[in-house]
Short mmCIF file of C-alpha atoms and ligand atoms in Angstrom, two decimals:
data_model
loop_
_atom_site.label_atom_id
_atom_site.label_comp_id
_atom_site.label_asym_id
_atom_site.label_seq_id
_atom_site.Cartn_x
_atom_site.Cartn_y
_atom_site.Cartn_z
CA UNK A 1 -71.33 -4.99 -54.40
CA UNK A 2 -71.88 -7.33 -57.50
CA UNK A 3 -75.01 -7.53 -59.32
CA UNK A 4 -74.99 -11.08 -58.67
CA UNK A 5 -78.08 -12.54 -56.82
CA UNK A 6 -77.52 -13.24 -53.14
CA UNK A 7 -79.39 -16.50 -51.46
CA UNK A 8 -79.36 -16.93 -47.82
CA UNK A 9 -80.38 -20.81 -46.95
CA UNK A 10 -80.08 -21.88 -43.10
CA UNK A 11 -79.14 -24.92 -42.48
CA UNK A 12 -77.04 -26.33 -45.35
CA UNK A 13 -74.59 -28.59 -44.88
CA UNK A 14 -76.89 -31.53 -45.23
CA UNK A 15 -80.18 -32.76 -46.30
CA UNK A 16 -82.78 -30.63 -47.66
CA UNK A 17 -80.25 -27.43 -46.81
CA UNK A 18 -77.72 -28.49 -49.40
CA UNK A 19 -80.19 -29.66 -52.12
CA UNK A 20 -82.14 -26.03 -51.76
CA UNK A 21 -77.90 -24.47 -51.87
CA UNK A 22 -77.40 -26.53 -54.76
CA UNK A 23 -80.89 -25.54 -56.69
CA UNK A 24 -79.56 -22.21 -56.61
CA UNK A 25 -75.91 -22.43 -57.61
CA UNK A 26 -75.39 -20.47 -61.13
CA UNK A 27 -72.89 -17.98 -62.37
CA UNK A 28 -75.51 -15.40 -61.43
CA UNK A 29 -75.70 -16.23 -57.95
CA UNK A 30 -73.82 -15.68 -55.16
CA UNK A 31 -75.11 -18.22 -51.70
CA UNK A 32 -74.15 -18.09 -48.43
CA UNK A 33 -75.45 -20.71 -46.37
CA UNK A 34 -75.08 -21.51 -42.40
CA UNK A 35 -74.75 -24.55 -40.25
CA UNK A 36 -74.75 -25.85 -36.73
CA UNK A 37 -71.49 -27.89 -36.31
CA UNK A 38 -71.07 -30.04 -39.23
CA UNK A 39 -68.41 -28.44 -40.89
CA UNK A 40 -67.41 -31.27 -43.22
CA UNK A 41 -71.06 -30.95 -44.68
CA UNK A 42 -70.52 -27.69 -45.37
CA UNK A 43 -67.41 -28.14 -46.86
CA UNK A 44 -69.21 -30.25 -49.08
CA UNK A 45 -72.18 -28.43 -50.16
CA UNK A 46 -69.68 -26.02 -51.22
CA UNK A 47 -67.57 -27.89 -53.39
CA UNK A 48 -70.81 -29.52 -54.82
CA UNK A 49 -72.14 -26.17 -55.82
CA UNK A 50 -68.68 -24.90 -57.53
CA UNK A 51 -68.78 -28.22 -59.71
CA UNK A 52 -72.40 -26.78 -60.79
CA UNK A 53 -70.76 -23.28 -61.70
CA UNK A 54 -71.75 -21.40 -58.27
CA UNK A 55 -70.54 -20.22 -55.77
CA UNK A 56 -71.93 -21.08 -51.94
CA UNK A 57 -69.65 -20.30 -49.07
CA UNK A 58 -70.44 -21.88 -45.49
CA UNK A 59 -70.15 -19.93 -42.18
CA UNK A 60 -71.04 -21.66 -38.95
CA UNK A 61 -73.71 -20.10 -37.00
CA UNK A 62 -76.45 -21.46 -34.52
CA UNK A 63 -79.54 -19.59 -35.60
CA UNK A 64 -81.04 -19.64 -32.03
CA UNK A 65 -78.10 -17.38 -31.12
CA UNK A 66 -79.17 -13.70 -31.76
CA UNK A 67 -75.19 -12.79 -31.58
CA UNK A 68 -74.34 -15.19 -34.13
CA UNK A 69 -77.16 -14.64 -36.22
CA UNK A 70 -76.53 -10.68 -36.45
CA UNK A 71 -72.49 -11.72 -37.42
CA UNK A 72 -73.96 -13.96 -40.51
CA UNK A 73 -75.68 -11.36 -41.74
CA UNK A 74 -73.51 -8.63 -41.26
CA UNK A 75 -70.63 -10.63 -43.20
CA UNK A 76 -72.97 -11.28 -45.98
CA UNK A 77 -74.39 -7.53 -46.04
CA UNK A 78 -70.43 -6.07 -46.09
CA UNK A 79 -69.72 -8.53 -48.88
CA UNK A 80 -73.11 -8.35 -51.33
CA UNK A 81 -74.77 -5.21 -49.68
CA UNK A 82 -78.71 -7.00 -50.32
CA UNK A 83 -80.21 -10.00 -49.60
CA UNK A 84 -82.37 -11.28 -52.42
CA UNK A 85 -83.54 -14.60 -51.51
CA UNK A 86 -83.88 -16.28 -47.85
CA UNK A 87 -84.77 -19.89 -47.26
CA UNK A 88 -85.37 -20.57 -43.54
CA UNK A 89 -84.52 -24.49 -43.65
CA UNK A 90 -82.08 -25.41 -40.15
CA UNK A 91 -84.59 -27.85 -37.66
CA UNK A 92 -84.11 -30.09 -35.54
CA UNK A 93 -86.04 -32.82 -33.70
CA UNK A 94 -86.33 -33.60 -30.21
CA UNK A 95 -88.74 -36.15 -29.89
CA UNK A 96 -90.91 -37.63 -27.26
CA UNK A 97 -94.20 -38.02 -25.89
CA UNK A 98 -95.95 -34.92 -24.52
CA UNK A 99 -95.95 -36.18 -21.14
CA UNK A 100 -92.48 -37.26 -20.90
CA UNK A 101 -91.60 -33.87 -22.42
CA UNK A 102 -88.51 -31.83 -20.80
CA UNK A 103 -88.81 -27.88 -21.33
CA UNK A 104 -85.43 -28.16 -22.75
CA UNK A 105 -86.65 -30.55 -25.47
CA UNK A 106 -89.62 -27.94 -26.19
CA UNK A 107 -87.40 -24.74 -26.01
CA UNK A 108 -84.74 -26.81 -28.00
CA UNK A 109 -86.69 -26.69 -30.91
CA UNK A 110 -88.90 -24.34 -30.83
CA UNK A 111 -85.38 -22.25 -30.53
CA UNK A 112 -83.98 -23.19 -33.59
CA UNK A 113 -86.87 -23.66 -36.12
CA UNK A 114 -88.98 -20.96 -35.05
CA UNK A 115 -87.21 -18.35 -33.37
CA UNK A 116 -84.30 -18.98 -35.55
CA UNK A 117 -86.94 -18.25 -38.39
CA UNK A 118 -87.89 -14.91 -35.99
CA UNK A 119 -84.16 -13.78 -36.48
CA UNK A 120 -83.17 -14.64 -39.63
CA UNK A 121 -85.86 -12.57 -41.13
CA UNK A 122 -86.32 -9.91 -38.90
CA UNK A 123 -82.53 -8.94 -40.65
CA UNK A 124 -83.23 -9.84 -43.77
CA UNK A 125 -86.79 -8.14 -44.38
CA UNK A 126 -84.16 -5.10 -43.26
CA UNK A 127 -81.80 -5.84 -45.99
CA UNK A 128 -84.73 -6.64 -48.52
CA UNK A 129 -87.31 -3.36 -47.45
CA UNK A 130 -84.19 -1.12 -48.69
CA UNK A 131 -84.08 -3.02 -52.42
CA UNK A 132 -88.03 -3.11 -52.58
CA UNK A 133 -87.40 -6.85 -53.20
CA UNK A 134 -87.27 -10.30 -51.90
CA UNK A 135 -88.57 -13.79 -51.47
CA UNK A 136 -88.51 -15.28 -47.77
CA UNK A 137 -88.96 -18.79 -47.72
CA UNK A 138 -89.78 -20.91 -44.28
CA UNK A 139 -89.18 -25.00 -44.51
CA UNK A 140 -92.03 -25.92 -42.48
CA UNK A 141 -93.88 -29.65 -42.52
CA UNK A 142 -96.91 -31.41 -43.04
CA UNK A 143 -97.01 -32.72 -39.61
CA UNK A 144 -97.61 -28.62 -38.70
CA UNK A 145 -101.01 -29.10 -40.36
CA UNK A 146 -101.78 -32.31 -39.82
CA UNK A 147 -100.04 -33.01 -36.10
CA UNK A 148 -98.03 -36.02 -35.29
CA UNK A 149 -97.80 -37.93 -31.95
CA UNK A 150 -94.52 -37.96 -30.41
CA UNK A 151 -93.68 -34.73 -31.49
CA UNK A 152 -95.77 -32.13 -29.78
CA UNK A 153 -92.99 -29.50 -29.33
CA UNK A 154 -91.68 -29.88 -33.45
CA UNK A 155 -95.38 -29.70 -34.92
CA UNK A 156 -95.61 -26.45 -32.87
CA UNK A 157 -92.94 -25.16 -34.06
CA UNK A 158 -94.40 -25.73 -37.84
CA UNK A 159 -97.19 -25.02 -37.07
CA UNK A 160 -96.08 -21.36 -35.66
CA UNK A 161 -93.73 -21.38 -39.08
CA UNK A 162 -96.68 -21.12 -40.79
CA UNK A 163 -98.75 -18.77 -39.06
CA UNK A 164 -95.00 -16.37 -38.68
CA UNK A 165 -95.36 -16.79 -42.78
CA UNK A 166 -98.73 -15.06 -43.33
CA UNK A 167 -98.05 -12.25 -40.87
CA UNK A 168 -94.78 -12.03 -42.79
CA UNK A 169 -96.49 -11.82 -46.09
CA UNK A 170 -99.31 -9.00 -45.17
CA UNK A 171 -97.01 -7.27 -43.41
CA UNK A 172 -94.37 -6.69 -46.07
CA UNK A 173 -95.91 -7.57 -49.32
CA UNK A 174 -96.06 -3.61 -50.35
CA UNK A 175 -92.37 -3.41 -50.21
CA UNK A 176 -92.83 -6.55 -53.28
CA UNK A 177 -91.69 -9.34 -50.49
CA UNK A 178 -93.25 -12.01 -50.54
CA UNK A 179 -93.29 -15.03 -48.08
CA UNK A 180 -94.35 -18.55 -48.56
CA UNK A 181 -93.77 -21.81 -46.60
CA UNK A 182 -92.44 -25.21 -48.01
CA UNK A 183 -94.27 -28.45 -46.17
CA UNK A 184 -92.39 -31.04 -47.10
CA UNK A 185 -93.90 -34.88 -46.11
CA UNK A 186 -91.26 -37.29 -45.07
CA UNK A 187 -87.83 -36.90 -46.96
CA UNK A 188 -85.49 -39.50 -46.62
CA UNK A 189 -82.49 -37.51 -44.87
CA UNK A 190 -80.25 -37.77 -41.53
CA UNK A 191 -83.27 -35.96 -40.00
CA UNK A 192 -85.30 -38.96 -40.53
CA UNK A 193 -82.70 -42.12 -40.36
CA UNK A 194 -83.73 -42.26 -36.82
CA UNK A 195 -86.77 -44.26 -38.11
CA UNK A 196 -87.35 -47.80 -38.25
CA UNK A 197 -87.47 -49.88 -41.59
CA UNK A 198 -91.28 -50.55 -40.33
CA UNK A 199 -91.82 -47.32 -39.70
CA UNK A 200 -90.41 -46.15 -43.12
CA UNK A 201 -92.39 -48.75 -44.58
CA UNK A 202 -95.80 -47.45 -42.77
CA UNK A 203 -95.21 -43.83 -44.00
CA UNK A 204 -94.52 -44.79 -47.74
CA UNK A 205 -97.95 -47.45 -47.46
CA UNK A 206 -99.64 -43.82 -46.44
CA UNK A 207 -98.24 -41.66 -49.53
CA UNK A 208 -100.23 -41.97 -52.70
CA UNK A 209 -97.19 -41.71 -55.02
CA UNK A 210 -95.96 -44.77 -53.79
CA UNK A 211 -92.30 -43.12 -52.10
CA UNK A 212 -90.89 -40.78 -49.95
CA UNK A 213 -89.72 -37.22 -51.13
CA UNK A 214 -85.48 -36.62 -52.20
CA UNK A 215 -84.19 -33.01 -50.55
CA UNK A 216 -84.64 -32.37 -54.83
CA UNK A 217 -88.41 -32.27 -54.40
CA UNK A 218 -88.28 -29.97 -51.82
CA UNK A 219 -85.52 -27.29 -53.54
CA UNK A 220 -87.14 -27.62 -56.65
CA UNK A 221 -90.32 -25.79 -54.87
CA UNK A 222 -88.13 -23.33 -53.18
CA UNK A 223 -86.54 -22.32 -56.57
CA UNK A 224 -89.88 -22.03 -58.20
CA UNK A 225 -90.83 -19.60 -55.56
CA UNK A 226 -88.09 -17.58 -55.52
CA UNK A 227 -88.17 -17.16 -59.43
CA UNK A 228 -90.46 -14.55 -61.39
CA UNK A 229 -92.88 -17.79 -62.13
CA UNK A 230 -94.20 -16.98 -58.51
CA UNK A 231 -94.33 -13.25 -58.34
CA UNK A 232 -97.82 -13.37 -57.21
CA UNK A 233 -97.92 -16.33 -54.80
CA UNK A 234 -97.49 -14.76 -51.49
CA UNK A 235 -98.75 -15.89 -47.92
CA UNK A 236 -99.30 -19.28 -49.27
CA UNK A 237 -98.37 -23.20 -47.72
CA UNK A 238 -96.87 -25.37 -51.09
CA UNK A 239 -97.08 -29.39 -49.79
CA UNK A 240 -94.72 -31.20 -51.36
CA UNK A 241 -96.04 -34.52 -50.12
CA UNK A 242 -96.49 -37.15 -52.38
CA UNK A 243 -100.35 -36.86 -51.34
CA UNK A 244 -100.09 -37.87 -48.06
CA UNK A 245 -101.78 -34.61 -47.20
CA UNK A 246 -104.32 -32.70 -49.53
P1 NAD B 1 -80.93 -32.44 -41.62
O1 NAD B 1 -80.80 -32.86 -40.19
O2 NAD B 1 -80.42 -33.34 -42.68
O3 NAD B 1 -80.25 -31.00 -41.80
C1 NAD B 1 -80.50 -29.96 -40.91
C2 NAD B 1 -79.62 -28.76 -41.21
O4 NAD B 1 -79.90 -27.76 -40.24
C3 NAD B 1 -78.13 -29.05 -41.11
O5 NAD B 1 -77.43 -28.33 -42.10
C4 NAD B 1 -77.76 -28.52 -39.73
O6 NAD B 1 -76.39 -28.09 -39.62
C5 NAD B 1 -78.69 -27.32 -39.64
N1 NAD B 1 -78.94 -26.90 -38.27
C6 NAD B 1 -79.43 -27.64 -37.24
N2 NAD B 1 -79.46 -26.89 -36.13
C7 NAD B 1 -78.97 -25.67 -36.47
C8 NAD B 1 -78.75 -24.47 -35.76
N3 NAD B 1 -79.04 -24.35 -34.45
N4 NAD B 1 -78.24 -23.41 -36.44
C9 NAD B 1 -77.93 -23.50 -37.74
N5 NAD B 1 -78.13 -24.61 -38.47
C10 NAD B 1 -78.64 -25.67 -37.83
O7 NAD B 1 -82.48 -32.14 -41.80
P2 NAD B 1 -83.41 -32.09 -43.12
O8 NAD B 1 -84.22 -33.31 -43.15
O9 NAD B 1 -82.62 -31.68 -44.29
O10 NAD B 1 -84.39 -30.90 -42.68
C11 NAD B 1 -84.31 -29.58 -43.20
C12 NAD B 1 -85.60 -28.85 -42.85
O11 NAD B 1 -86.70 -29.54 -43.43
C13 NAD B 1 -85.87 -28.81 -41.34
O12 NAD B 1 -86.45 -27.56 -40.99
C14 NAD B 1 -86.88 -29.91 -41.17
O13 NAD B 1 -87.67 -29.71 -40.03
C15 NAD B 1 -87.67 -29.80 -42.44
N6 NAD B 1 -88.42 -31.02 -42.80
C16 NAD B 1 -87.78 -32.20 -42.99
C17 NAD B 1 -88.53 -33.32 -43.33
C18 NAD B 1 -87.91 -34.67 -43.56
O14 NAD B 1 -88.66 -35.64 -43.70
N7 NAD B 1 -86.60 -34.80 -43.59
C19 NAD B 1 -89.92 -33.20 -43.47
C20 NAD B 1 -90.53 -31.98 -43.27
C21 NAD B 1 -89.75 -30.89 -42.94
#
């Protein structure tokens, strides 16, 4: 049981994931991340992060899966023994209009970025009550404050992120936890390449700063919060937008 801080990110074989695994990597950190089945990705993220000095080791597991969930944390608990930092990144999309809507779509993903969210958490405010420390971390979106057609059961799911975030904050901010969400506006990632050039085009015309976000926008937030620069912020919503929402 090293000294060494441990980072938990969900979700990091790609995208926004692997920039927030990659924000992180140092000598003095040790990060585990997880994935849903793109094990090349991961493979990836890892080597990326040991050409920056650190160390990030992938494990594949679905974090709507209680089971597999409970085995992620349990191998990083035997190996580190604390959980310092935990990013709650892995979404997915399942889009469509409301009244075209299968439950599976809306279980789909409210299963992975919400309830995933619910589990992830739940073990690591564990972990992090026994050390008196910690910094949980929810990727949420601006479409979870400002809605989106077309995408009913994924704002929801945001939207819940947020609301999971405060109750998260008040409820463990004596044991020095603290819990703040990411929203991130559109970031040009696999996530998004479903779009249209139009459609691209249309969002950027609506963002102030003239461009979409990079996945390095978005980790450079979730470092600051996890650092001693944000000891106080707790219970709080950081856009990272471009303006598109203020
Ligand atoms: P991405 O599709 O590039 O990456 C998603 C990551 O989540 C991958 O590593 C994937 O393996 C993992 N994942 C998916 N399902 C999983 C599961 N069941 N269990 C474990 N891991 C799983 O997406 P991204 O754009 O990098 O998005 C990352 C987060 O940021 C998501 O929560 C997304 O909703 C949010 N977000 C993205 C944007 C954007 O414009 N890209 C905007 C706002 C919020």
């Amino acid at each position: 049981m090293g000294s060494a801080r441990t980072v938990v990110v969900t979700g990091g074989s790609k995208g926004i994931g692997r920039a927030v695994c990659l924000a992180f990597a140092d000598a003095e950190t040790v990060i585990y991340f997880n994935y849903g089945s793109d094990e090349k990705g991961a493979e990836e993220t890892s080597k990326l992060a040991a050409d920056a000095g650190g160390k990030a080791f992938g494990i594949k597991a679905d974090v709507s899966d209680p089971d597999a969930v409970a085995d992620f944390f349990k191998q990083i608990l035997d190996a580190t023994g604390k959980i310092d930092v935990l990013v709650n990144n892995a979404g997915i999309t399942k889009d469509g209009l409301l009244v075209r809507m299968k439950p599976e779509d809306w279980n789909d993903v409210l299963s992975v970025n919400l309830t995933g969210a619910f589990l992830c958490t739940k073990i690591a405010a564990k972990a992090m009550m026994k050390k008196r420390y910690g910094r949980i971390i929810m990727i949420s979106s601006v479409v979870g404050v400002m809605g989106n057609p077309g995408q009913a059961n994924y704002v929801a799911a945001k939207a819940g992120l947020i609301g999971f975030t405060k109750a998260v904050a008040k409820e463990l901010a004596s044991r020095n936890i603290t819990a703040n969400a990411i929203a991130p506006g559109y970031v040009d990632t696999e996530m998004t390449a479903a779009m249209t050039e139009k459609a691209k085009e249309a969002m950027i015309a609506q963002i102030p700063l003239g461009r979409g976000g990079t996945p390095e926008d978005i980790a450079g937030a979730a470092a600051f919060l996890a650092s001693e620069k944000a000891d106080y912020i707790t219970g709080q919503v950081i856009h990272v937008n471009g303006g598109l929402y203020m």
